[in-house]
Coordinates of C-alpha atoms and ligand atoms in Angstrom, one line a residue:
X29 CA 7.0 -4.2 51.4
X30 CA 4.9 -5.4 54.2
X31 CA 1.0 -4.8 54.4
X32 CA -1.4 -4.3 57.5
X33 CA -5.1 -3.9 58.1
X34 CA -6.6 -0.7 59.0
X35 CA -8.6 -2.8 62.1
X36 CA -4.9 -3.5 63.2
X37 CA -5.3 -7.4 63.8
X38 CA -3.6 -8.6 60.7
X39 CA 0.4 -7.1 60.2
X40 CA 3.2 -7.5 58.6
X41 CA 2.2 -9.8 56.0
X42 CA 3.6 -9.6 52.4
X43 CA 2.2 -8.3 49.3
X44 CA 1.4 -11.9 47.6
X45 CA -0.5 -12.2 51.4
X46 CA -2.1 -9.5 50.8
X47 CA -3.3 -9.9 47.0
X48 CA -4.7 -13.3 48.1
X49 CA -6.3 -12.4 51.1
X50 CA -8.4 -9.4 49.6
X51 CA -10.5 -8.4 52.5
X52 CA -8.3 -8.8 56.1
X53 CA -9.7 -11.6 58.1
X54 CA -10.4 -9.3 61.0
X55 CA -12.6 -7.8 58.6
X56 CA -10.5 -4.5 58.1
X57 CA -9.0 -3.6 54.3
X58 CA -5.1 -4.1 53.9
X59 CA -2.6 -1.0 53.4
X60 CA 1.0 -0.6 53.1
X61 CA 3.1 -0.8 56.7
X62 CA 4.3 2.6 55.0
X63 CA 3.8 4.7 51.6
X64 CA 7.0 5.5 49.5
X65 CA 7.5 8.7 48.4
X66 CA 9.2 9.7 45.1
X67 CA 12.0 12.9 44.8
X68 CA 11.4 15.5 42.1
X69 CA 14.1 13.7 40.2
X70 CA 12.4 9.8 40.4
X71 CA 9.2 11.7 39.3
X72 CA 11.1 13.6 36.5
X73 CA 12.8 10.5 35.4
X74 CA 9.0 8.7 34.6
X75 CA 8.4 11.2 31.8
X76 CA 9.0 9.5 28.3
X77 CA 8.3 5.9 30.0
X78 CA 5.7 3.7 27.9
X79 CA 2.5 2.5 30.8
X80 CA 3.9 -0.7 30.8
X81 CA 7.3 0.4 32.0
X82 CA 5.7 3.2 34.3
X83 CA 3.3 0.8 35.6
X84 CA 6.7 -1.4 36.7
X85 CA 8.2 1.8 38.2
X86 CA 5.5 2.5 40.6
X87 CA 4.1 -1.2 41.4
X88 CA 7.5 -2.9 41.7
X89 CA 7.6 -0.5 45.2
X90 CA 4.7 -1.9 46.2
X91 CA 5.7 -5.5 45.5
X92 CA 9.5 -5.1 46.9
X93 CA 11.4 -9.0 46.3
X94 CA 8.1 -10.6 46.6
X95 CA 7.8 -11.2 42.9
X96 CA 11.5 -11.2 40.8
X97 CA 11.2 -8.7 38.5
X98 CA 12.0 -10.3 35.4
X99 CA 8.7 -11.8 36.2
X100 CA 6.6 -8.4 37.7
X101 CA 7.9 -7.0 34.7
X102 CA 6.2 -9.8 32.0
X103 CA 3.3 -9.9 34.2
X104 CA 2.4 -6.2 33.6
X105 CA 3.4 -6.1 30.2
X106 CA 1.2 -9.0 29.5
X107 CA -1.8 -7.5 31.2
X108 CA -1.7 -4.0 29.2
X109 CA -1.2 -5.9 26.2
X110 CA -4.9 -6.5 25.6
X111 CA -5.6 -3.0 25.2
X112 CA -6.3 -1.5 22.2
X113 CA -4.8 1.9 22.2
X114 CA -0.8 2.0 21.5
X115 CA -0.6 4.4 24.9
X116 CA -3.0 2.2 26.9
X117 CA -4.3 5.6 28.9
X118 CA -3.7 8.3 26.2
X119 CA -4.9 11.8 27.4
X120 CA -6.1 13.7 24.8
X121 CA -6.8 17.7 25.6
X122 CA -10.5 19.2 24.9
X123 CA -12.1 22.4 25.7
X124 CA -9.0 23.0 27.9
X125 CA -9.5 19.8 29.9
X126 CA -7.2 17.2 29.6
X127 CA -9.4 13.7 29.4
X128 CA -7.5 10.4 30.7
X129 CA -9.3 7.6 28.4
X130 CA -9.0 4.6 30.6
X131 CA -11.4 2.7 28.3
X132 CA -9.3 1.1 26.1
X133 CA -9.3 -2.1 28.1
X134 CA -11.4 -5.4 26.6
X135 CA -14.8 -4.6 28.5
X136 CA -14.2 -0.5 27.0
X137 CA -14.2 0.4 31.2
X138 CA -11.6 1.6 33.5
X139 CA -12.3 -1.6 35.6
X140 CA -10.0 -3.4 32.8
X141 CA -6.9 -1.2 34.0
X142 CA -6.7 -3.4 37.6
X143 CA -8.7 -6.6 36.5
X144 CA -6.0 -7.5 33.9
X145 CA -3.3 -7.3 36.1
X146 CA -5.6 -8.8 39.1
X147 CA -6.3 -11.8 36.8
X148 CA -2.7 -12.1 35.6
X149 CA -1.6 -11.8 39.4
X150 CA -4.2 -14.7 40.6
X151 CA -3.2 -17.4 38.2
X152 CA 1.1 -16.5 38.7
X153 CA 0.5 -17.0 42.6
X154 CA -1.9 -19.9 42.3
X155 CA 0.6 -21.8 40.2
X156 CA 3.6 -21.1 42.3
X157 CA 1.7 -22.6 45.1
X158 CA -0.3 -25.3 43.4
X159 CA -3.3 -24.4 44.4
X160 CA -6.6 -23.7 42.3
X161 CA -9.5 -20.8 42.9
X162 CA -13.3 -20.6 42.2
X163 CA -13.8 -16.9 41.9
X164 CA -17.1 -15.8 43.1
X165 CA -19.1 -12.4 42.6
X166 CA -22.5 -10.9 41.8
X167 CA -22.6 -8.1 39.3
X168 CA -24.6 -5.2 38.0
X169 CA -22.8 -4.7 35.0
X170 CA -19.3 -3.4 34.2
X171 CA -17.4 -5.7 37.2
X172 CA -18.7 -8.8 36.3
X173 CA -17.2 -8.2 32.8
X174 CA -14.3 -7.0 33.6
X175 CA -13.4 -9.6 35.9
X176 CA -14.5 -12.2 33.6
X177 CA -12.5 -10.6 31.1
X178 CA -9.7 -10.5 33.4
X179 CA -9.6 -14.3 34.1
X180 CA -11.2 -15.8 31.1
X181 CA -8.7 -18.8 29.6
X182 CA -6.2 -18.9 33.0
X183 CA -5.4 -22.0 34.3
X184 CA -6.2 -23.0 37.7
X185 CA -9.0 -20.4 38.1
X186 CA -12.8 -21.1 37.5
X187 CA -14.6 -17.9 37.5
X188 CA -18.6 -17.8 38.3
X189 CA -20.4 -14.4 38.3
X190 CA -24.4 -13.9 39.0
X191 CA -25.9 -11.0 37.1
X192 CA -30.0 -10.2 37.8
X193 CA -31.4 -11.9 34.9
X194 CA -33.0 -9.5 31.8
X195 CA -32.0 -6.5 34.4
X196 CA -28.4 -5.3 33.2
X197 CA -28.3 -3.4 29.9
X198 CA -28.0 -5.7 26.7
X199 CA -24.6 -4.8 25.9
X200 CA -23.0 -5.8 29.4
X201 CA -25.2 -8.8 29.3
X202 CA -23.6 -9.8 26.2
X203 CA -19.9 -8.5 27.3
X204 CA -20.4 -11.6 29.8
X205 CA -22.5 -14.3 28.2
X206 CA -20.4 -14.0 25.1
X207 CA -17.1 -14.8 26.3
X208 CA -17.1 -19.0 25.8
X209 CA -14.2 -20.0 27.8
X210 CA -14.9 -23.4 29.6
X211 CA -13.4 -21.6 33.1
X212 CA -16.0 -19.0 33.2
X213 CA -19.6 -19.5 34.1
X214 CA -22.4 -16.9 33.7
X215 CA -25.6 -17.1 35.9
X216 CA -28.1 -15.4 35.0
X217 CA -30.4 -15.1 38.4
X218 CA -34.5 -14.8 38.5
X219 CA -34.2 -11.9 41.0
X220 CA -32.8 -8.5 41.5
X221 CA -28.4 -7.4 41.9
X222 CA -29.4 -7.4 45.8
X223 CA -30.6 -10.9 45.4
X224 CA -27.2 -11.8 43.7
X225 CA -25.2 -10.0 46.6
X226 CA -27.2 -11.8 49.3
X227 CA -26.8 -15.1 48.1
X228 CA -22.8 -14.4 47.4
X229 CA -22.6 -13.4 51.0
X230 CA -24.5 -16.4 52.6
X231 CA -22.3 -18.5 50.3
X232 CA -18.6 -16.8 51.7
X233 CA -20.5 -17.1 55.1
X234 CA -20.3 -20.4 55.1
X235 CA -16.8 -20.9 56.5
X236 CA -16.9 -24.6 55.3
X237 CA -17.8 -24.5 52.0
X238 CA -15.9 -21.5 51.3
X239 CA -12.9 -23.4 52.5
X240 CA -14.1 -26.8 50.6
X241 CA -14.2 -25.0 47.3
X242 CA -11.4 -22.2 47.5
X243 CA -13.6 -19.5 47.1
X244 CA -12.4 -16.4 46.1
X245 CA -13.7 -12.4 45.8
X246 CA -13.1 -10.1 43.2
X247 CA -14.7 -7.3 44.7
X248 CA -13.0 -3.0 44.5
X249 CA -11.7 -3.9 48.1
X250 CA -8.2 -6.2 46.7
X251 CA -5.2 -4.0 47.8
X252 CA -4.2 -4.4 43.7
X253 CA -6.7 -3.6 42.2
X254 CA -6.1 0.3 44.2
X255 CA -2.2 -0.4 43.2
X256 CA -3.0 -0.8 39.2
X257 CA -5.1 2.2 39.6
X258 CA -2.4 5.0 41.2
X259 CA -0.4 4.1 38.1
X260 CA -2.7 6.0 35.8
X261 CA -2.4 9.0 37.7
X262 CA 1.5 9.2 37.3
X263 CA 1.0 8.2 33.7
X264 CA -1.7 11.3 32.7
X265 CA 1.0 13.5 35.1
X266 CA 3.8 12.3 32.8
X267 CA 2.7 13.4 29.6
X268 CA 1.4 16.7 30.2
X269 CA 2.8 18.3 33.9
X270 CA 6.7 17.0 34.1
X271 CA 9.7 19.0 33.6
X272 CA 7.2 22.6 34.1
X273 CA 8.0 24.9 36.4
X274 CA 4.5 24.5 38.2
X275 CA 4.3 20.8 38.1
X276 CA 0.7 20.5 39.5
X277 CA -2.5 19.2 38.9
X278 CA -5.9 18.8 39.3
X279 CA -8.1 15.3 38.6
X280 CA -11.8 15.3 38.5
X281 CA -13.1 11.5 39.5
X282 CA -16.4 10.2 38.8
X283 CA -17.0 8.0 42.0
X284 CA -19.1 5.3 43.7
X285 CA -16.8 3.0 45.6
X286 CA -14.1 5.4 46.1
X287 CA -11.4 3.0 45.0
X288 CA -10.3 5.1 41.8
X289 CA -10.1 8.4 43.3
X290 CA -8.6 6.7 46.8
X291 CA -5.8 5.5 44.1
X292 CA -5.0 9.7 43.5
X293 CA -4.6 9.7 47.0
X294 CA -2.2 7.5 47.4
X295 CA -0.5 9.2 44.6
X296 CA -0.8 12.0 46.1
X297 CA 0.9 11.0 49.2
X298 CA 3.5 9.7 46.7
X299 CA 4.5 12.9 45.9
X300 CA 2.5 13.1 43.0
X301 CA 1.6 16.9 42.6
X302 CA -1.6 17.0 42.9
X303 CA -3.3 20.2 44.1
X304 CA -7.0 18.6 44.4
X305 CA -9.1 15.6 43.7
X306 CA -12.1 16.4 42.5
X307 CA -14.8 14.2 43.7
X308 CA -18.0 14.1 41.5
X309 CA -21.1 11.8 42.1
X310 CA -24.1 11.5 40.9
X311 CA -27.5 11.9 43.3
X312 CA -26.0 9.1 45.5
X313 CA -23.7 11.6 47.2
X314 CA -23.1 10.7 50.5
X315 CA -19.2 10.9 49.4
X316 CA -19.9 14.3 48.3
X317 CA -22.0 15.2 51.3
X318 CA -19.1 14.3 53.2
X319 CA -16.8 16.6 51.7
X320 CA -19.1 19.3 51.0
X321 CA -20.1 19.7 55.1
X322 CA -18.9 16.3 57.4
X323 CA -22.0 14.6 57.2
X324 CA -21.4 10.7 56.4
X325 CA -25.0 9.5 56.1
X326 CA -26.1 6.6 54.1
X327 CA -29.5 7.6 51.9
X328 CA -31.8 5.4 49.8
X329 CA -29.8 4.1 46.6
X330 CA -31.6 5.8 43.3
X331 CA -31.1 4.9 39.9
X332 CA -29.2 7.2 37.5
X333 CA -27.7 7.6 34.4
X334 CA -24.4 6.5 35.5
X335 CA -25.3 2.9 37.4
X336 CA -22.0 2.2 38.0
X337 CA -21.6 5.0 40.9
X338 CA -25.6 4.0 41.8
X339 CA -23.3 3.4 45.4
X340 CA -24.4 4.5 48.9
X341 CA -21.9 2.3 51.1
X342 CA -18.7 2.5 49.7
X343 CA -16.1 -0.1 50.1
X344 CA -12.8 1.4 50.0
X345 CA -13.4 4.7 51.9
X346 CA -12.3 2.8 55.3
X347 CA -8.9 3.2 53.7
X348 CA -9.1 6.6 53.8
X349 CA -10.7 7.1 57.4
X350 CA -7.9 5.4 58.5
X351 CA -5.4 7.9 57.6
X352 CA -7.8 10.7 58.5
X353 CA -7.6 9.1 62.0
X354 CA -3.9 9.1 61.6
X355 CA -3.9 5.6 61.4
X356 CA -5.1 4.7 64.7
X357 CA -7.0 1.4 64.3
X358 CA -8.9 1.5 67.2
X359 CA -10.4 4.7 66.9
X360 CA -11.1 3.4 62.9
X361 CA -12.8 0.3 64.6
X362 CA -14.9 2.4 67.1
X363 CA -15.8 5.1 64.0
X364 CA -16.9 1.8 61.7
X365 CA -19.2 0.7 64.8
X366 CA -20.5 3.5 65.3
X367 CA -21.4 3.7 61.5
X368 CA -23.1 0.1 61.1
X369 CA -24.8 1.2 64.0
X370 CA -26.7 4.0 63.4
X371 CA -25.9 4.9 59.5
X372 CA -23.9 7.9 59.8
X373 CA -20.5 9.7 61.2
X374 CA -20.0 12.8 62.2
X375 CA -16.7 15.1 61.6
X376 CA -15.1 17.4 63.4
X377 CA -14.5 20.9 61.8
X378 CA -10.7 20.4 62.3
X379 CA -10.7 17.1 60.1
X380 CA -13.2 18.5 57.7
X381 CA -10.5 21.0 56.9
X382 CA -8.3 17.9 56.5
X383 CA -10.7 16.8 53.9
X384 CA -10.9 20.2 51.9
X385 CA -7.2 20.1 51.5
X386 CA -7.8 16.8 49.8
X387 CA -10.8 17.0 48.0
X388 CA -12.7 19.4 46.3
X389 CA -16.5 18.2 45.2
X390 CA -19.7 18.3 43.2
X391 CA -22.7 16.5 42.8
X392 CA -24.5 16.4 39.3
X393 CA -27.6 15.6 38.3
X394 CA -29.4 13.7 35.6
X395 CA -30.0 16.8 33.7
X396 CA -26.7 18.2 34.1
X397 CA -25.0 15.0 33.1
X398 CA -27.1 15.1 29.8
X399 CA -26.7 18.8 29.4
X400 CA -22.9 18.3 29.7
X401 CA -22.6 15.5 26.6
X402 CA -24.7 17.4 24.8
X403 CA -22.7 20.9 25.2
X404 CA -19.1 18.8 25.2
X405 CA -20.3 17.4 21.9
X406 CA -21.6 20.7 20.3
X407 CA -18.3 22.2 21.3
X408 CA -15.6 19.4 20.8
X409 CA -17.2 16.7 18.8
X410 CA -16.0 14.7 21.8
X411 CA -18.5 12.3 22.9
X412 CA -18.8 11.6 27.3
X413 CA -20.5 8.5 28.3
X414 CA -22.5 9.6 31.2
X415 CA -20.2 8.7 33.9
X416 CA -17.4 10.6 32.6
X417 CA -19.5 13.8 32.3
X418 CA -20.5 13.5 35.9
X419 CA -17.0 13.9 36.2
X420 CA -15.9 16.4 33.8
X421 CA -19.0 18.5 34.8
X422 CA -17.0 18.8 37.9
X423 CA -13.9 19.2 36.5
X424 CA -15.0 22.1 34.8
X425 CA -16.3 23.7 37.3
X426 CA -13.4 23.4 39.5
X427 CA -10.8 24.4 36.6
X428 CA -7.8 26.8 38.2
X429 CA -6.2 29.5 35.9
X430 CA -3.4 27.1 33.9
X431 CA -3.1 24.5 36.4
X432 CA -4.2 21.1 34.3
X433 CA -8.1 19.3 35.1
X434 CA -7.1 16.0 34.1
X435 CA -10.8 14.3 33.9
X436 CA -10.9 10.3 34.1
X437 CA -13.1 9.2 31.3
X438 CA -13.9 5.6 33.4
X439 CA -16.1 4.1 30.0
X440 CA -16.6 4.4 26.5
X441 CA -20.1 5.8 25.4
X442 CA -21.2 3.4 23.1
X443 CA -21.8 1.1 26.1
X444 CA -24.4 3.5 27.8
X445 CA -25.3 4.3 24.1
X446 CA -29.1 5.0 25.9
X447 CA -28.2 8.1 27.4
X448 CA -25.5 9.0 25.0
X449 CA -29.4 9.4 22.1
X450 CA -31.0 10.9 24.7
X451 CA -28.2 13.8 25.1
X452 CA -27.0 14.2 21.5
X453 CA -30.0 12.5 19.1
X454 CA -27.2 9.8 17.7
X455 CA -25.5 7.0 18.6
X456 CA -21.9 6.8 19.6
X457 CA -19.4 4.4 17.4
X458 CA -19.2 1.3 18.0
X459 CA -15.5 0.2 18.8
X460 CA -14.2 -2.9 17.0
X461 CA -14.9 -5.5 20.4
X462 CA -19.0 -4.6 20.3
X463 CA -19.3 -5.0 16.7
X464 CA -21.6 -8.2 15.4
X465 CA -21.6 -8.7 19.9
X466 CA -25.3 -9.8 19.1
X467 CA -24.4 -12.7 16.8
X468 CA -21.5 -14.1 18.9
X469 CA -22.3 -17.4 20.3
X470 CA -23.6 -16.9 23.9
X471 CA -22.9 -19.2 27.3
X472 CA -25.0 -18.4 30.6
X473 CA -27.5 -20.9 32.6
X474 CA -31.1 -19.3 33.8
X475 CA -31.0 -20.1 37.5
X476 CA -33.0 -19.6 40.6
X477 CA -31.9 -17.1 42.9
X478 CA -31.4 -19.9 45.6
X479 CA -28.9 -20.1 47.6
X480 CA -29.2 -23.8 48.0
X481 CA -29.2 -24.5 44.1
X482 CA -26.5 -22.0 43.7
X483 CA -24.3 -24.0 45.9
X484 CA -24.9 -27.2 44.2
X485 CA -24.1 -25.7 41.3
X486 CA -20.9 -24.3 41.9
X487 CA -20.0 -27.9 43.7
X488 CA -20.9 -29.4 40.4
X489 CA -18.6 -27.0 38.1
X490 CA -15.8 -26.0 41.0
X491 CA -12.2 -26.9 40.0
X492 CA -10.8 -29.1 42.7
Ligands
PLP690 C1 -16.9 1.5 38.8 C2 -17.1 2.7 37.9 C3 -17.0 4.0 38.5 C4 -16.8 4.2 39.9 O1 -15.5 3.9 40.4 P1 -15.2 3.6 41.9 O2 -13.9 3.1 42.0 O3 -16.3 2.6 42.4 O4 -15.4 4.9 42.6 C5 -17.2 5.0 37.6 N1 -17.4 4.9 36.3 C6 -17.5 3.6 35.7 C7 -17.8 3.5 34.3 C8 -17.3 2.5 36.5 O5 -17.4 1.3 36.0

C-alpha cells in the first residue's frame, strides 16, 4: 500500500513513511494511493473474530508487506492487551441504542484505541532503523494522557507533553503526572493550552533544532492513528449487524477534530454498511454548521461540558475535502487558501447533497447534554459522560425504524465526574486505574511558558 498527500506534492511513499512523517512536508495530510473495499463474504467472514484479530484483518490492508505479519500481528495484539475489558470495544445495547464503549483503554478514553498502537508502531520502526525520537505536544487533557500512556517505558522514545498549569481537571492532571517512567516528562506551563500550542509550534518551526533533536508530533493528524480507529467501526458492525438480511447501520459520533467519525468514513467507503454518520457537536459546531447548510465558518472557541470537542479548526477534515473534491489536490490547495484566508468556505448545493448522503447532524447544548445523562440514567441506569451524550443525544434523535444507532461512548464518566453530579446528584464509579490516583507518587516540573527555557529544557532531557 502506497500513501499520498491530499496537497499532491508528496506520493507514493510507504506506510512506515507515512506513520513517521505524520503531517506531509508539503503541509497536506497523507491518504491511501487507493481505499480497499471488502465483498459481502470478507465482511461476513469478520463476524466471530476477537478485536485483536479483526484489528489485523483490516490494518494488515493498510500496511501491505511493509511490516511481516508475524510481527503486525504481535504488535496489535500487544497494544489491545492493556485494556481492561475481555472484548476491548464491547457494545452493550440500552434504550434501543447500541453503545460502543471505547473506554476501556489505560487513560478510560477512546484516544487509547490508536495511541497504543501508535506508541507500539513508533518504537518497532525506530529500532529497525536505529534511530531515537523526542515526542513533543501540548495538551488540554485527554491527548496528552493518552499519548503518554501510549509511549510510557518504550525504548528509544522520550516523550515530553506541556499541559496549562492548575488549568486541566485534577484527574487528567494526575492521569499524566502520575505515570513515573524516566522517558516521559510532564511540564506543567504558567500560562494557558494556547500558550502550550504556541510555544510547541515555534519549537517544530525551528527547522534546526527540530532536526538536532528528532522531534516528533503526536497530534489526531498521524495517518494511524485514523487506521486504528476504522477498526472499531467493523468491530461494533460485527457483533450486532452481520449475517442479517438488512446489514446496515447507523453511528452517532461525538466530534471536535473529525478524525473518529472521518475513520467511519473510511469504513464506509470500505464497504462497511453504513447508512449515516451521525455528526454531533457541542456549541462549537462549525462541523455541524457545515452539514446542516454549507457554511464552513470558524467561530469564537467556547467552553463546554465536553472540552475535548471545545474544537473550531479541525485537523483531519482536509481528508475529507479532498474526496469531496474528488481528490483533486489543487482545487484542495486553492479551497485551504481560500480558508486561512478569510475563515470560511462556501459549498455548492450539489456537494452539500454529497454531504447529506454522508452525514446526518445535530448540535447539543449544555442543557441537553445534562438533560440527556440525567434521563439515560433514570431510564437505564446507564451512566454517559458528557461527551458521549452529545453524541447519543443525536443518536437518538436520528434512530431509523430497526436499523441499529450504534453511539461511540469516546470516555468513561468518572473522569468528567463534575458534570456527571451536576446531571444525576452522584458520582460515577471509579474504575480500578483512578482508584488511590491521588496518593500515587507524582513527576512533573513547574515551568515558564518560555519558549527559550522550554528549549533548553528539552536539550537537557532529549535522548540523543
Ligand atoms: C478527542 C475526543 C473527542 C473528539 O474526537 P475527534 O476525533 O477529535 O473528533 C470526543 N470525545 C472525547 C472523550 C475525546 O477525548
Amino acid at each position: 500500500m502506497r500513501y499520498k498527500s491530499t496537497r499532491g506534492q508528496v506520493r507514493d511513499i510507504s506506510f512506515k513513511q507515512a506513520v513517521l512523517m505524520g503531517l506531509a512536508t508539503d503541509g497536506g495530510l497523507l491518504l491511501p494511493e487507493k481505499i480497499p473495499v471488502l465483498s459481502v463474504a470478507e465482511l461476513d467472514s469478520l463476524a466471530g473474530l476477537r478485536y485483536p484479530q479483526l484489528a489485523y484483518a483490516i490494518i494488515s490492508r493498510f500496511v501491505g508487506d511493509d511490516i511481516p505479519a508475524a510481527d503486525l500481528r504481535q504488535l496489535i495484539e500487544r497494544s489491545y492487551a492493556s485494556f481492561d475489558h475481555p472484548e476491548v470495544t464491547p457494545v452493550v445495547k440500552k434504550d434501543g441504542l447500541y453503545i460502543l464503549e471505547l473506554f476501556h483503554g489505560p487513560t478510560l478514553a477512546f484516544k487509547d484505541v490508536a495511541l497504543q498502537l501508535l506508541g507500539n508502531l513508533f518504537e518497532y520502526l525506530l529500532k529497525e532503523r536505529g534511530e531515537k525520537m523526542n515526542i513533543l505536544g501540548a495538551t488540554s487533557g485527554d491527548t496528552g494522557s493518552a499519548a503518554i500512556a501510549g509511549v510510557r517505558g518504550k525504548d528509544n522514545i522520550n516523550i515530553f507533553i506541556l499541559h496549562p498549569h492548575g488549568r486541566v481537571s485534577p484527574i487528567q492532571a494526575l492521569q499524566m503526572t502520575t505515570v513515573t517512567d524516566p522517558n516521559v516528562f510532564n511540564l506543567a506551563i504558567d500560562g494557558t493550552f494556547d500558550d502550550g500550542q504556541r510555544i510547541v509550534k515555534e519549537i517544530f518551526n525551528d527547522l534546526a533544532f527540530k532536526q538536532r533533536y528528532a522531534l516528533g508530533a503526536i497530534n489526531s493528524i498521524n495517518w494511524a492513528r485514523v487506521l486504528a480507529q476504522v477498526v472499531y467501526y467493523f468491530y461494533a458492525w460485527s457483533r450486532i449487524a452481520a449475517h442479517r438480511d438488512d446489514a446496515s447501520v447507523d453511528f452517532a459520533v461525538p466530534t471536535g477534530n473529525f478524525g473518529d467519525i472521518f475513520a467511519g468514513y473510511i469504513a464506509r467507503r470500505m464497504g462497511l454498511p453504513i447508512h449515516k454518520l451521525v455528526l454531533a457537536t457541542n456549541e462549537n459546531n462549525i462541523l455541524s454548521r457545515f452539514v446542516a447548510s454549507g457554511d464552513y465558518s470558524v467561530g469564537r472557541v467556547v467552553e463546554t461540558l465536553s472540552p475535548s470537542m471545545d474544537i473550531q479548526i479541525a485537523s483531519n477534515f482536509e481528508r475529507y475535502l479532498y474526496y469531496l473534491l474528488d481528490e483533486d489536490a489543487e482545487l484542495l490547495q486553492q479551497q485551504m487558501g481560500e480558508f486561512s484566508a478569510t475563515g470560511r468556505l462556501q459549498f455548492t448545493t450539489e456537494l452539500l447533497e454529497r454531504v447529506r448522503d454522508d452525514f446526518a447532524t445535530l448540535t447539543v447544548d449544555t442543557e441537553q447534554t445534562l438533560a440527556t445523562i440525567r434521563q439515560f440514567h433514570r431510564q437505564t441506569g446507564y451512566v454517559l459522560d458528557p461527551h458521549t451524550a452529545v453524541g447519543v443525544k443525536a443518536g437518538s434523535t436520528f434512530r431509523q425504524g430497526e436499523r441499529p444507532m450504534i453511539c461511540l461512548a469516546t470516555a468513561h464518566p468518572a473522569k468528567f465526574a463534575d458534570a456527571v453530579i451536576r446531571a444525576t446528584g452522584s458520582a460515577p464509579d471509579r474504575p480500578d486505574s483512578l482508584c488511590e490516583i491521588e496518593n500515587k507518587p507524582q513527576r512533573c516540573q513547574r515551568i515558564a511558558a518560555d519558549t527559550t527555557e522550554i528549549k533548553d529544557y528539552l536539550a537537557k532531557h532529549a535522548l540523543q
